[in-house]
Short mmCIF file of C-alpha atoms (C1' of nucleotides) in Angstrom, two decimals:
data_model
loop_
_atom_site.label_atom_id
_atom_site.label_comp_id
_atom_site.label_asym_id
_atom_site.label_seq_id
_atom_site.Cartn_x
_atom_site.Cartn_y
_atom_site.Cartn_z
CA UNK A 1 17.25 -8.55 50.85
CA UNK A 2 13.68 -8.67 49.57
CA UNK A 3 13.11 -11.89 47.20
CA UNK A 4 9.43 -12.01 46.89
CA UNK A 5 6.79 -10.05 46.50
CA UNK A 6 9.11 -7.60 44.23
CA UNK A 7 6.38 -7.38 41.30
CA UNK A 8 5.54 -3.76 42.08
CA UNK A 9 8.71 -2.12 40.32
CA UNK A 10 8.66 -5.08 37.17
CA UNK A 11 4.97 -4.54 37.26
CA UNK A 12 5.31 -0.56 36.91
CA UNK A 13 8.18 -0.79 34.42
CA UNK A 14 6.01 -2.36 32.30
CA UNK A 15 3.12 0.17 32.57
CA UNK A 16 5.51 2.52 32.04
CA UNK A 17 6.75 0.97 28.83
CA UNK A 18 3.16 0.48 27.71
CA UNK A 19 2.16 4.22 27.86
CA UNK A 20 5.35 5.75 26.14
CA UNK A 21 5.17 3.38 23.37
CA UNK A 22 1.40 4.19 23.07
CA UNK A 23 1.75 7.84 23.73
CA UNK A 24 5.76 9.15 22.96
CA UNK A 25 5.17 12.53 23.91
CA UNK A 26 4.46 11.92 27.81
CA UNK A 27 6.37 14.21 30.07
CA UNK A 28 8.32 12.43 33.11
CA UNK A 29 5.49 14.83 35.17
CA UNK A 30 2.71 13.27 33.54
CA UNK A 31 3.97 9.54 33.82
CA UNK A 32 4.66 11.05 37.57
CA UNK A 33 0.41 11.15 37.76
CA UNK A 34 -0.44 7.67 35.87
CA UNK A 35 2.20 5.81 37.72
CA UNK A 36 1.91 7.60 41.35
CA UNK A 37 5.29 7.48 42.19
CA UNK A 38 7.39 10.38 42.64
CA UNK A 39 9.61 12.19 39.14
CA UNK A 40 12.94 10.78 40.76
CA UNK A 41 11.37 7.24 40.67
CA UNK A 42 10.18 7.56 36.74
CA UNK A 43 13.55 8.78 36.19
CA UNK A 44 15.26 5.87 37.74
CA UNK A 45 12.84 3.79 35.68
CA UNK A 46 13.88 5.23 32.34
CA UNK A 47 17.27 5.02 33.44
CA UNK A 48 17.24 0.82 33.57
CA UNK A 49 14.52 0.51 30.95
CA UNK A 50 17.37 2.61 29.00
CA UNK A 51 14.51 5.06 27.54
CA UNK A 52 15.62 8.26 26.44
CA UNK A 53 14.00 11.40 27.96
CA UNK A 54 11.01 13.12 26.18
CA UNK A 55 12.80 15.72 23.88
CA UNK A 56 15.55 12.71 22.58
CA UNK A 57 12.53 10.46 21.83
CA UNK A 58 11.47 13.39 19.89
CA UNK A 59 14.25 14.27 17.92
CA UNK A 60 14.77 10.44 16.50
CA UNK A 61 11.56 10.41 15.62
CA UNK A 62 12.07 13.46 13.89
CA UNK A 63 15.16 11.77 12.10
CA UNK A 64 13.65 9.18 11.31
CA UNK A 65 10.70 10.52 9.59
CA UNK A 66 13.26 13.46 7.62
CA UNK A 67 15.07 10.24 6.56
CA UNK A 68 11.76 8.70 5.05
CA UNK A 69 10.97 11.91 3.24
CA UNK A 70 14.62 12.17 1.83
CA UNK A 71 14.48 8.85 0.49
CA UNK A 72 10.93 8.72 -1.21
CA UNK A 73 10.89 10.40 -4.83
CA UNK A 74 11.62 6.94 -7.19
CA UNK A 75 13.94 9.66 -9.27
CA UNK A 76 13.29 10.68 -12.87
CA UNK A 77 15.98 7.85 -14.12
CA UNK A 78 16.67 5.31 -11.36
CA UNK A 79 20.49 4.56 -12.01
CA UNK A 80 22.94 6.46 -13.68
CA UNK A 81 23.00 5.73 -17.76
CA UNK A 82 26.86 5.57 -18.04
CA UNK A 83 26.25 4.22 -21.90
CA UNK A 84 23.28 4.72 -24.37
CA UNK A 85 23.13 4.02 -27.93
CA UNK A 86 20.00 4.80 -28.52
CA UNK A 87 17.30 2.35 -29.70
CA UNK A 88 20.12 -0.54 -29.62
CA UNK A 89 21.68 -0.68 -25.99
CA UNK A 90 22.24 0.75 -22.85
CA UNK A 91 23.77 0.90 -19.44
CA UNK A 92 22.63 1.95 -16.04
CA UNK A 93 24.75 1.60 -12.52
CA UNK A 94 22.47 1.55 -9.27
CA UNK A 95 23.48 1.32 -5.89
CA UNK A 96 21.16 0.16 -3.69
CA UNK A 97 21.19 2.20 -0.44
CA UNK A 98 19.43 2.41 3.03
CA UNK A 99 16.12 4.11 1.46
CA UNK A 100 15.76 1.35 -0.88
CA UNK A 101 15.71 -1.90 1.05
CA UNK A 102 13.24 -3.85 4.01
CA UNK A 103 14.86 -2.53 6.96
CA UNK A 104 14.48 -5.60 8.52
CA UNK A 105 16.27 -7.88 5.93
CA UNK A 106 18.15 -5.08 4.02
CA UNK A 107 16.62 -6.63 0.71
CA UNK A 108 16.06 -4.29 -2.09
CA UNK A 109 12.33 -3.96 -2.63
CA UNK A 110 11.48 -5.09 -6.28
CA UNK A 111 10.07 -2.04 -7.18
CA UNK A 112 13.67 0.00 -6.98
CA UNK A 113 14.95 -2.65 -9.20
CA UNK A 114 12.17 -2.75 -11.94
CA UNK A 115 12.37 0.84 -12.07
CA UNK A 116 16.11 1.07 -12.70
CA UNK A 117 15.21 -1.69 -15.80
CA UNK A 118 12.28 0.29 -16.79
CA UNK A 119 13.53 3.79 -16.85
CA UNK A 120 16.48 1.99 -18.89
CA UNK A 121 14.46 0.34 -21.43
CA UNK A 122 12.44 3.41 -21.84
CA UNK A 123 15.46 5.65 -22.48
CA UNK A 124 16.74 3.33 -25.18
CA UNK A 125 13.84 4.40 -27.11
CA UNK A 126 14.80 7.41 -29.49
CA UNK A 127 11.00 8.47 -29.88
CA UNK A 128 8.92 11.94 -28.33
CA UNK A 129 7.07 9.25 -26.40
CA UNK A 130 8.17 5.99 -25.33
CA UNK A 131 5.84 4.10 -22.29
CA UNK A 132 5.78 0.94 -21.08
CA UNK A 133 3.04 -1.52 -22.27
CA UNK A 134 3.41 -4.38 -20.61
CA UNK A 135 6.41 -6.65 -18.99
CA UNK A 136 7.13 -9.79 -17.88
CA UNK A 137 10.03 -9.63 -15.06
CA UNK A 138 11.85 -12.45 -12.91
CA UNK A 139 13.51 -11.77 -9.77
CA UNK A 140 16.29 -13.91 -9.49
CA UNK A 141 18.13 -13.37 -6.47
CA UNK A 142 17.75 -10.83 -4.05
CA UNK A 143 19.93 -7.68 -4.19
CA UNK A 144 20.80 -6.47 -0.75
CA UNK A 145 22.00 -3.22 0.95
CA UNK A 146 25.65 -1.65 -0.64
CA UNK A 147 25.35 -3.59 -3.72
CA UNK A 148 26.07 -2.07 -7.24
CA UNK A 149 23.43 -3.32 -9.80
CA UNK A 150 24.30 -3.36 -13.35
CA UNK A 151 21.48 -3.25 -15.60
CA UNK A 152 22.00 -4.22 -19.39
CA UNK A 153 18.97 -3.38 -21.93
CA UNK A 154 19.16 -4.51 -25.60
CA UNK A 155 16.17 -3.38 -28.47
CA UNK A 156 14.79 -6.60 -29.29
CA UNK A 157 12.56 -5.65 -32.35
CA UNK A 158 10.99 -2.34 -33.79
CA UNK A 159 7.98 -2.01 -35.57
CA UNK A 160 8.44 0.81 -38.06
CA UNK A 161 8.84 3.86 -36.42
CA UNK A 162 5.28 4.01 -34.33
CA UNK A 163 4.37 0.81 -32.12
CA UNK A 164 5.81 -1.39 -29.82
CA UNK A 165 9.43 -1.89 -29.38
CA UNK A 166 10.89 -4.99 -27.47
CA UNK A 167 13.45 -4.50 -25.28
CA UNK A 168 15.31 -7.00 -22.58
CA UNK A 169 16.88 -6.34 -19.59
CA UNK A 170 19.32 -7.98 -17.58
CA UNK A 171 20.60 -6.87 -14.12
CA UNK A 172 23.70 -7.85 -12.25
CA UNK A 173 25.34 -8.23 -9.31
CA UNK A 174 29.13 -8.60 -10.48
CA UNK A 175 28.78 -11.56 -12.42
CA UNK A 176 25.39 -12.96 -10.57
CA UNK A 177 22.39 -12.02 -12.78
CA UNK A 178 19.36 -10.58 -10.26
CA UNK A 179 16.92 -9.85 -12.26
CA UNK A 180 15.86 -10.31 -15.97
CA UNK A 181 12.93 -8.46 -17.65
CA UNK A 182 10.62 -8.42 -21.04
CA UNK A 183 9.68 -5.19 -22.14
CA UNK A 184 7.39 -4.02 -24.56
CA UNK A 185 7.70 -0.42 -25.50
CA UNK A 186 5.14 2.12 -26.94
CA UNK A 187 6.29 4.42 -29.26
CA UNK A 188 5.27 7.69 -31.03
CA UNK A 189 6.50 10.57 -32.57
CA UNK A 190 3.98 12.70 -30.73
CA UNK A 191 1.49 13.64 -33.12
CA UNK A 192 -1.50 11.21 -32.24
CA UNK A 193 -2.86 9.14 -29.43
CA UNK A 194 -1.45 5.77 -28.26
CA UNK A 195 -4.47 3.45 -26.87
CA UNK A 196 -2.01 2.25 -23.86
CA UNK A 197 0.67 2.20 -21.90
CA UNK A 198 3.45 4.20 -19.35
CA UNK B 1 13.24 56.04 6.67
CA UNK B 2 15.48 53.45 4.19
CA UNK B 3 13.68 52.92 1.41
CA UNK B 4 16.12 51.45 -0.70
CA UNK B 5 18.98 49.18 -0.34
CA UNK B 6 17.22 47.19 1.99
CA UNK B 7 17.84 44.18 0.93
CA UNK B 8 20.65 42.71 3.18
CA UNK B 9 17.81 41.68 5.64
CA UNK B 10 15.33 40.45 3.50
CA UNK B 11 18.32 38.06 1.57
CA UNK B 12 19.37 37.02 5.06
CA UNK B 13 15.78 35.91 5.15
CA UNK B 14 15.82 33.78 2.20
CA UNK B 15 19.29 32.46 3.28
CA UNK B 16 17.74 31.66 6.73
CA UNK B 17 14.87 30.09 5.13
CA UNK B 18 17.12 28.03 2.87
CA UNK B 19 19.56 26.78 5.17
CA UNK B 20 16.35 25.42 7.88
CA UNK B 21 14.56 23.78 5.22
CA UNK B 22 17.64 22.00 3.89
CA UNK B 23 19.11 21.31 7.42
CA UNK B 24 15.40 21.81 10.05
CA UNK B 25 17.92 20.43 13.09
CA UNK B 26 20.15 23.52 12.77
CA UNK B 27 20.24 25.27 15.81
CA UNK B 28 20.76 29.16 16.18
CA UNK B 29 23.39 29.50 17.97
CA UNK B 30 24.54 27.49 14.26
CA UNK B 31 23.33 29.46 12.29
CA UNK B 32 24.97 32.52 13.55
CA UNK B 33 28.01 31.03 12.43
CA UNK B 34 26.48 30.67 9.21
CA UNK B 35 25.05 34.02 8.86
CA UNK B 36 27.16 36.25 10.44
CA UNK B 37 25.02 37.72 12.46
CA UNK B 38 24.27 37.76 16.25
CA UNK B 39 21.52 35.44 18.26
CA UNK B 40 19.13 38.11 18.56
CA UNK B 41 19.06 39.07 15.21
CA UNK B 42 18.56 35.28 14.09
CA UNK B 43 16.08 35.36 16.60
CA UNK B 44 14.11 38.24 15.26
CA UNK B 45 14.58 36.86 11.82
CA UNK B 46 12.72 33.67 12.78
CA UNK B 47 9.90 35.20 14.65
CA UNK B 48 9.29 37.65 11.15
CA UNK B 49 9.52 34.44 9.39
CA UNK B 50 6.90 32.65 11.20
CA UNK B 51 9.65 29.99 12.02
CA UNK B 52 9.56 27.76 15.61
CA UNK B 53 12.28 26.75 17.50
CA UNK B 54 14.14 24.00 16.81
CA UNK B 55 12.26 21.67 19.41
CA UNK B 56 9.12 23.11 18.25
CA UNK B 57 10.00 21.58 14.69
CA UNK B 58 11.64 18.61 16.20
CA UNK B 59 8.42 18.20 17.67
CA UNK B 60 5.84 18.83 14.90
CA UNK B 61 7.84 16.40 12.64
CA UNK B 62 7.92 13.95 15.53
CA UNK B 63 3.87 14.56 15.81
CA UNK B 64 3.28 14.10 11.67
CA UNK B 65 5.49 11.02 11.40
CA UNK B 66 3.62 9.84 14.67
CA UNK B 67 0.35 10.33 13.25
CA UNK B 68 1.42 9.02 9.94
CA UNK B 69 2.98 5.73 11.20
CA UNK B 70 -0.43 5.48 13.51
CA UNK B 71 -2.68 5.60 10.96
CA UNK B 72 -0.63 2.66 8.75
CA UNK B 73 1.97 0.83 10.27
CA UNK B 74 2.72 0.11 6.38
CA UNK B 75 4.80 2.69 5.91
CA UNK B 76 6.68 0.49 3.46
CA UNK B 77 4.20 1.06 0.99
CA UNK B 78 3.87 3.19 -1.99
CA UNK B 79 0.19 4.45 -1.77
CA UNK B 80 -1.97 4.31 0.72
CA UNK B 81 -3.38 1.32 1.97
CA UNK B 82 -6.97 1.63 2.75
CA UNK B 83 -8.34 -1.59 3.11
CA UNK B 84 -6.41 -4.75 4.19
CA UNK B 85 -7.62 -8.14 4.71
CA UNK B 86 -3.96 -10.32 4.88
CA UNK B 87 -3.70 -13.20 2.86
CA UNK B 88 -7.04 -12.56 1.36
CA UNK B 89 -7.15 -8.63 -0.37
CA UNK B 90 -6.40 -5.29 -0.01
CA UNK B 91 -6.45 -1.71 -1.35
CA UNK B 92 -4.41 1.52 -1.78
CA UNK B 93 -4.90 4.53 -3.10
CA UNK B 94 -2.13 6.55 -4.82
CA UNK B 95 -2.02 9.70 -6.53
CA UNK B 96 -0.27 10.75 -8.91
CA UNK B 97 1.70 13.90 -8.47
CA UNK B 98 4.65 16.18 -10.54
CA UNK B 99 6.98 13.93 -9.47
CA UNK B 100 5.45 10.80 -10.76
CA UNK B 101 5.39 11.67 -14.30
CA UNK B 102 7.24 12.63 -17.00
CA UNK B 103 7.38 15.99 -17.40
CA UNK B 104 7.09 16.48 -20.89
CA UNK B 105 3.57 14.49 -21.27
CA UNK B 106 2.31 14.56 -17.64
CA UNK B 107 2.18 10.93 -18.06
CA UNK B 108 2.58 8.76 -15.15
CA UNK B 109 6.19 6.51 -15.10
CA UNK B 110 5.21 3.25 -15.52
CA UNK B 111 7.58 2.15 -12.31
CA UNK B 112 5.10 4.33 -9.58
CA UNK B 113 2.17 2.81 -10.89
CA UNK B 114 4.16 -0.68 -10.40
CA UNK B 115 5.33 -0.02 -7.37
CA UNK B 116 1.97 0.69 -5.92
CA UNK B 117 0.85 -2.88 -6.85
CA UNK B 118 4.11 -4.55 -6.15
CA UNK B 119 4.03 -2.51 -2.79
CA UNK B 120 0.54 -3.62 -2.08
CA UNK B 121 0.74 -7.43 -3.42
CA UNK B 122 4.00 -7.71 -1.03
CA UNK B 123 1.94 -5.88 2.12
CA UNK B 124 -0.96 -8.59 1.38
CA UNK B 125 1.16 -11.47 2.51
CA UNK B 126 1.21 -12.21 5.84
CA UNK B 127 4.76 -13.15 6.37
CA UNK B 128 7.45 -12.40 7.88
CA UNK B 129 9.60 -12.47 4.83
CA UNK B 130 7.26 -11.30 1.44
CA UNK B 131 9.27 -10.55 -1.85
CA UNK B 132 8.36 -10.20 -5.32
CA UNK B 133 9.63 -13.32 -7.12
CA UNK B 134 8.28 -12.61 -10.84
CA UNK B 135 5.51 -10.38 -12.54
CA UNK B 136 3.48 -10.36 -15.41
CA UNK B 137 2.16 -7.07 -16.18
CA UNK B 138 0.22 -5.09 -18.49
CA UNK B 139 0.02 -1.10 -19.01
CA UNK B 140 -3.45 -1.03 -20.02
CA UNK B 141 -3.82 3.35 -20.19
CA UNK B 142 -2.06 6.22 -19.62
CA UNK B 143 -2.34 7.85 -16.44
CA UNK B 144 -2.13 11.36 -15.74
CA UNK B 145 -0.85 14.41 -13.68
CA UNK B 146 -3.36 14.51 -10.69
CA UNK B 147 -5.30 11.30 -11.40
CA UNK B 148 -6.04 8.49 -8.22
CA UNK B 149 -4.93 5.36 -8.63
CA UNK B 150 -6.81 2.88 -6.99
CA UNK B 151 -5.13 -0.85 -6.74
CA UNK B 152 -7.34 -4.09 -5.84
CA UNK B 153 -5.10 -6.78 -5.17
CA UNK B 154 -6.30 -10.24 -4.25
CA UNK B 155 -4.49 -13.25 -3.51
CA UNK B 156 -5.09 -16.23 -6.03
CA UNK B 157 -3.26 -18.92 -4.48
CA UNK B 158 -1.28 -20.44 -1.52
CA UNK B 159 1.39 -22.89 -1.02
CA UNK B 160 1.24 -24.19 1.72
CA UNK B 161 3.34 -21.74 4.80
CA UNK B 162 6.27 -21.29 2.43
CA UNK B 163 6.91 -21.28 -0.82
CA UNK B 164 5.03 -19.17 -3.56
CA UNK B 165 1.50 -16.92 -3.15
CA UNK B 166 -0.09 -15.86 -6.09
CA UNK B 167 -1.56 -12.28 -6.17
CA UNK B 168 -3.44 -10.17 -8.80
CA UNK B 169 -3.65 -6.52 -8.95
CA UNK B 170 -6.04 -4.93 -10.96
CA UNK B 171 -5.56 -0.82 -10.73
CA UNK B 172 -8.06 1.49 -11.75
CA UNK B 173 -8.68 5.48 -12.01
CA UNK B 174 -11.78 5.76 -12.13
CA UNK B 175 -14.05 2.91 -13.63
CA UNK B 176 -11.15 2.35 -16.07
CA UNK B 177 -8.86 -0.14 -15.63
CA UNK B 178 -5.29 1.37 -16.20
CA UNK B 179 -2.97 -1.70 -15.05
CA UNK B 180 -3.35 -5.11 -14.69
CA UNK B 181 -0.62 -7.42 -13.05
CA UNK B 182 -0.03 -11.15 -11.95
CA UNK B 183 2.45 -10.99 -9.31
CA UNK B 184 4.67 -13.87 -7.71
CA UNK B 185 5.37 -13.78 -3.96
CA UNK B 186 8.19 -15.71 -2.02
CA UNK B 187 7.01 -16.09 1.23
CA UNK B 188 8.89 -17.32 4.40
CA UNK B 189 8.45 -17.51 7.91
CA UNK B 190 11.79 -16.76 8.12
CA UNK B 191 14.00 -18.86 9.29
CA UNK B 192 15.50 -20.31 6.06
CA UNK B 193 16.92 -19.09 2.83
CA UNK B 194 15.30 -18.69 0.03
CA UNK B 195 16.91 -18.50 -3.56
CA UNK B 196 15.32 -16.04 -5.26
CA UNK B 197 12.89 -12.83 -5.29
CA UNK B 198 12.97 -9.36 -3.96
"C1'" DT C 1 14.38 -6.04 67.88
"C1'" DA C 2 18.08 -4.50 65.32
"C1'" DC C 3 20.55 -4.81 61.14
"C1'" DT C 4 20.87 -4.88 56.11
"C1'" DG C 5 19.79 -4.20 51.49
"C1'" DT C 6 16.63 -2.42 48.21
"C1'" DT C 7 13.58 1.06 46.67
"C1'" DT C 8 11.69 5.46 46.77
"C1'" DT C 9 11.72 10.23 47.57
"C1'" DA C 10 13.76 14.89 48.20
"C1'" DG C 11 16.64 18.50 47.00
"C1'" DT C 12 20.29 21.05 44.78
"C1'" DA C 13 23.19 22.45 40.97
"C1'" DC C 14 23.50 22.47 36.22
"C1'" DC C 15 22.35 22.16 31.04
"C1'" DA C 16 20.41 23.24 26.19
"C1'" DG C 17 17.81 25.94 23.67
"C1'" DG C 18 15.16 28.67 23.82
"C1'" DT C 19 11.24 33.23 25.08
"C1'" DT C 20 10.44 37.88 26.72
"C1'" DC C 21 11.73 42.20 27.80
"C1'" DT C 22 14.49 46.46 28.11
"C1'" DA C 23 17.93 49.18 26.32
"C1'" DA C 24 21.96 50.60 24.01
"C1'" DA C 25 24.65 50.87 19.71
"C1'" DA C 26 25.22 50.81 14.74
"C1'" DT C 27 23.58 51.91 10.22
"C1'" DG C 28 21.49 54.48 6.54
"C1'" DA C 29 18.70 58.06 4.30
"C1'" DT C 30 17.37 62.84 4.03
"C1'" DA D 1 22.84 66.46 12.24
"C1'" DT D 2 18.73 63.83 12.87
"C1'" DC D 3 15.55 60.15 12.93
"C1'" DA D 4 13.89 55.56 11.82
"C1'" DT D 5 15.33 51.08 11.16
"C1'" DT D 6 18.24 47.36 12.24
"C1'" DT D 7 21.34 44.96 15.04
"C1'" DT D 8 23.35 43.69 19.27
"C1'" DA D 9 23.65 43.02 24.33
"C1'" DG D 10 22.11 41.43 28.64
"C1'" DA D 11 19.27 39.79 32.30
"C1'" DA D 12 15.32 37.13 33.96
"C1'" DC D 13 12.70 33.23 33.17
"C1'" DC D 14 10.93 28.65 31.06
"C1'" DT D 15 10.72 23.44 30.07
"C1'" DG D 16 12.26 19.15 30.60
"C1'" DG D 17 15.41 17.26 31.60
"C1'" DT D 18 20.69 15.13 33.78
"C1'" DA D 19 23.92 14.28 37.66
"C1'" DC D 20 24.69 13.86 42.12
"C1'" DT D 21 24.05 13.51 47.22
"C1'" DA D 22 21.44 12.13 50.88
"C1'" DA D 23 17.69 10.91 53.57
"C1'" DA D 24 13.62 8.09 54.31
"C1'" DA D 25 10.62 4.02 53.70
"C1'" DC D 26 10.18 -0.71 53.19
"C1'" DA D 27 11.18 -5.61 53.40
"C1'" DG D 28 13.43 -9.72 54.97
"C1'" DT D 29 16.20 -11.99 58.14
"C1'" DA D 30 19.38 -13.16 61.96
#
DNA sequence: TACTGTTTTAGTACCAGGTTCTAAAATGAT
DNA sequence: ATCATTTTAGAACCTGGTACTAAAACAGTA
C-alpha cells in the first residue's frame, strides 16, 4: 500500500498532458520515447486521464474546424424577410444558432445582430444602390443561443429620390426589445458616384 | 477502344467528388452504398481523383485548424488579428472577398466591415465577459471586391474592472479611411449579471 | 522475511479503414 | 469474335489503436 513517494505516475500524467495539448498529433509510440515507460503504461495513462487515442483526437478536431467553416459566411440577408413594403417597412425572423454565439456564454455576438438590422434596413430601400452611411445602435439585452429575433425596420425620412434615407430598427425577443438601431441610408439610382457609404 | 459513351465513369467522378466535399467524413465502404459500385472501384476512383483517405483528410483538416488556432487563439474574430496589445490597441486585417459584397456593385456589406471592428474592439478587452453594449458608426467610403481592410482600434477609456470600456476603431484600405466607429464595451469578470450588451 | 497492494510491462487477439498487388470477370466498340 | 477498358474479387500487409489476460517489479508494512 504505497502512500508516499507516489509523485512519479501524477508527475508523468502531467507531462503527458503537457505534450498532447502542445503537440495533438503524438503517437502512443512516440509519447512511449519522451516519457520512457513502456506503450501499455501510456495507454493506461490515457485511459484515467480519459484522453482519446491519436486518430479520435484527430477526427474532433477535424469536426470542429468543418463546423467553423460551415458557420462563417455572414449570408447575403441575415434573417429571413417574411414582410417588405418597400421603402416603408419590413420584417426579418433570425434564429440565433450555435455558429452565432460566444461558446462560452452562448451570447449572440453583436455583429450577427447588427447585420440582421442592417441587411433589413438596406432592403427597405427601393433604389439600384442602397449602403449604409452611418448608424448609431444600442444593445439592449443580450440575445442568447435558440432564440428567435424579430427585427422591425420603419423609413424614417427620404430625401428626394437620391440621398440619405433614415431608417429605424427595432429587434425583439418575444415582447423584450434587444436591440434598437439608427440608420442612415445612401441612395442612388445608379447612374453617378455616391462620396460614402456600404 | 471506347471512345464514346464513356461517361458513366467520369459522372461517377463528379458524383464522388460531390458527395466528399459535401460530407469529407464519408467513408468508402459508404459510399459504395451511395454509388453502387464496389470498394475497389471507389478505390480506384479516388486514387484518379487525387483524393486521400478518409484519415488522411481527417488529418489534414485536423493539421489546418491546428495551425490556424496556433497562430491566433482568436478565432472568434472576423479578420485577422495582427497586432494585440489588451486593454490598450490592436489590429486586424480583413479582406474583402465575393462573399462580402454585394454582388451587383462589388461593394462591400456594410455588416463585414462592422463586424471586423466590433470583432476586434470586443477581442481588445481583456475580460472574461466583453460585449458590444452600443456603437456609433460612420461609413466613410465604399469598399471593394479584393480590397484589405485594415482596423486600428484603441481603447479610450476604463471603468474601473467592470462596467463600460470605451474603444475606437478607425479602419482603413489603404491611406484612406473607409470606417470610423465609437464602440461601447460591457465588461465583466464574470461572475455577475449584467443587463445589457452583446 | 514474507505478504499485500499498486504499478508497470508483456503478449495475444482483434478492429477500422485503409494500401498494394495479382488476377479474374464484365462491358463495350469495332 | 476480339481486344481494350472497366469493374470486381481476394489475399497480404499497414497503422494505431482497443480489450483482455497475466506476469513481473516495486513499495510499504506486519
Amino acid at each position: 500500500m504505497p502512500l508516499i513517494e507516489r509523485l512519479p505516475k501524477k508527475q508523468r500524467h502531467q507531462q503527458l498532458l503537457k505534450i498532447i495539448e502542445e503537440n495533438p498529433f503524438v503517437t502512443d509510440r512516440e509519447l512511449t520515447r519522451e516519457l520512457k515507460v513502456s506503450i501499455q503504461t501510456i495507454r493506461l495513462d490515457r485511459m484515467e486521464l480519459g484522453i482519446p487515442e491519436l486518430r479520435e483526437r484527430m477526427k474532433q478536431m477535424a469536426e470542429h474546424s468543418y463546423d467553423q467553416v460551415r458557420s462563417l459566411p455572414l449570408d447575403e440577408v441575415v434573417g429571413d424577410v417574411v414582410d417588405l413594403q418597400l421603402d416603408k417597412s419590413g420584417i426579418s425572423i433570425f434564429e440565433i444558432r450555435e455558429e452565432h454565439v460566444f461558446s462560452r456564454t452562448h451570447i449572440a455576438r453583436g455583429h450577427y445582430v447588427f447585420a440582421q438590422a442592417n441587411s433589413l434596413a438596406v432592403a427597405l430601400i427601393n433604389d439600384e444602390i442602397a449602403l449604409t452611411a452611418s448608424a448609431d445602435i444600442r444593445f439592449l439585452r443580450q440575445v442568447h443561443l435558440g432564440e428567435k429575433c424579430i427585427a422591425k425596420a420603419y423609413v424614417r425620412s427620404m430625401n428626394g429620390h437620391r440621398g440619405k434615407a433614415k431608417v429605424e430598427v427595432f429587434t425583439y425577443v418575444g415582447e423584450e426589445m434587444v436591440f434598437q438601431g439608427n440608420f442612415v441610408i445612401y441612395r442612388s439610382t445608379g447612374e453617378d458616384h455616391i462620396e460614402g457609404g456600404m
